[in-house]
mmCIF file of C-alpha atoms in Angstrom:
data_model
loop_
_atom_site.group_PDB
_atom_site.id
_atom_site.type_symbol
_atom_site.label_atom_id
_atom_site.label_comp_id
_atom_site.label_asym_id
_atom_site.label_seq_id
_atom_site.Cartn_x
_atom_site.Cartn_y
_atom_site.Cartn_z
ATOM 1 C CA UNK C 23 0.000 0.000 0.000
ATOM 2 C CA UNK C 24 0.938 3.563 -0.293
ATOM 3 C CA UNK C 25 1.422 3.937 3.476
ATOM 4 C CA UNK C 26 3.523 1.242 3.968
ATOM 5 C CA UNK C 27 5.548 2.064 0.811
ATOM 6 C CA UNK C 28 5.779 5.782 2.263
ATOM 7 C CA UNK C 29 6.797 4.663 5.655
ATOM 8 C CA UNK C 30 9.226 1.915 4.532
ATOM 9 C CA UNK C 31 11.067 3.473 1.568
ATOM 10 C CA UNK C 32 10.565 7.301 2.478
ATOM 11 C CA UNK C 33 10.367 7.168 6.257
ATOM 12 C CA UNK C 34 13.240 4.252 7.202
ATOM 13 C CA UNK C 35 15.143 3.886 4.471
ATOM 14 C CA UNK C 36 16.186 7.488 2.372
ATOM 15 C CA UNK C 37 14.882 9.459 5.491
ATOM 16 C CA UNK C 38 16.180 7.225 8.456
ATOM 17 C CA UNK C 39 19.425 7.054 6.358
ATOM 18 C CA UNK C 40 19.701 10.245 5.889
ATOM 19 C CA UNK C 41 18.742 11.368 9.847
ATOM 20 C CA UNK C 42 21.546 8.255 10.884
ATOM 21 C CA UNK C 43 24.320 10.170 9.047
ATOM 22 C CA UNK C 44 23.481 13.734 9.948
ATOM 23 C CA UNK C 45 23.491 12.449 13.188
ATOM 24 C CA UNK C 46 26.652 10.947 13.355
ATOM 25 C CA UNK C 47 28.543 13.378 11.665
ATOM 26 C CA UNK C 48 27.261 15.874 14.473
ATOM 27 C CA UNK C 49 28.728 13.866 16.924
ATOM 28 C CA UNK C 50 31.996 13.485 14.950
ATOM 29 C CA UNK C 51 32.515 17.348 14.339
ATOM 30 C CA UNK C 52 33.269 17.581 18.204
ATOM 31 C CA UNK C 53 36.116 15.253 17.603
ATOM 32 C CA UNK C 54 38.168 17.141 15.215
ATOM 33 C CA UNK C 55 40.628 19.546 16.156
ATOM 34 C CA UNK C 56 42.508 19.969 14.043
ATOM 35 C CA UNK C 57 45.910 19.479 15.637
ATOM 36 C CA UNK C 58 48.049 16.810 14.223
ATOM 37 C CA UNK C 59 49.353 15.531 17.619
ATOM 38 C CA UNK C 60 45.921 14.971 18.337
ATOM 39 C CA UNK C 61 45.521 12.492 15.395
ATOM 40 C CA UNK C 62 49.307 11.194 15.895
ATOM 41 C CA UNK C 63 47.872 10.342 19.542
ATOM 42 C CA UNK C 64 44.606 8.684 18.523
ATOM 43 C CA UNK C 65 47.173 6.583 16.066
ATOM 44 C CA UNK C 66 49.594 5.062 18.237
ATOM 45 C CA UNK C 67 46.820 4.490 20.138
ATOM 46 C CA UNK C 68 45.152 2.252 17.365
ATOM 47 C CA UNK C 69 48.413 0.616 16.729
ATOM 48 C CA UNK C 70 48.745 -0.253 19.956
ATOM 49 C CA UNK C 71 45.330 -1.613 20.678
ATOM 50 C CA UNK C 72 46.175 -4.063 17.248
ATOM 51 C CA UNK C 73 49.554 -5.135 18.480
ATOM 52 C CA UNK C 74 48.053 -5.930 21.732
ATOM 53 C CA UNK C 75 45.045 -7.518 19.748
ATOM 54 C CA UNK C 76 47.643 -9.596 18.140
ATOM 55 C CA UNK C 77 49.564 -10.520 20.576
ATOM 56 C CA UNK C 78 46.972 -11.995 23.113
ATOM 57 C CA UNK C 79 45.429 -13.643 19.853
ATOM 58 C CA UNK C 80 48.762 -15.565 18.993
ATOM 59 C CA UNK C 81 49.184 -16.764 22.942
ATOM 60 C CA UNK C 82 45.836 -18.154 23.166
ATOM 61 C CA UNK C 83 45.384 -19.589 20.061
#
């Protein structure tokens, strides 16, 4: 039916979609700074948590 096409396809889909990404890119703007230490840090803090991820996955595997 119309409603349910309206609700499904308009509503969820290209609206909810649409509403999801607004939303998260609101909530990322407060994480850029724009200082490159800032994104060095968040780096070697990634590497680390994947070198620790690797490491605990080759000892108990």
């Amino acid at each position: 039916s119309r409603a349910g096409e309206r609700w499904l396809i308009d509503g969820l889909l290209v609206n909810g979609s649409a509403r999801t990404v607004g939303r998260l890119a609101a909530g990322l703007r407060y994480t850029q700074t724009g200082y490159l230490y800032h994104y060095a840090f968040v780096m070697v803090i990634g590497v680390l948590l994947l070198i620790s991820l690797f490491v605990v996955r080759t000892l108990f595997i």
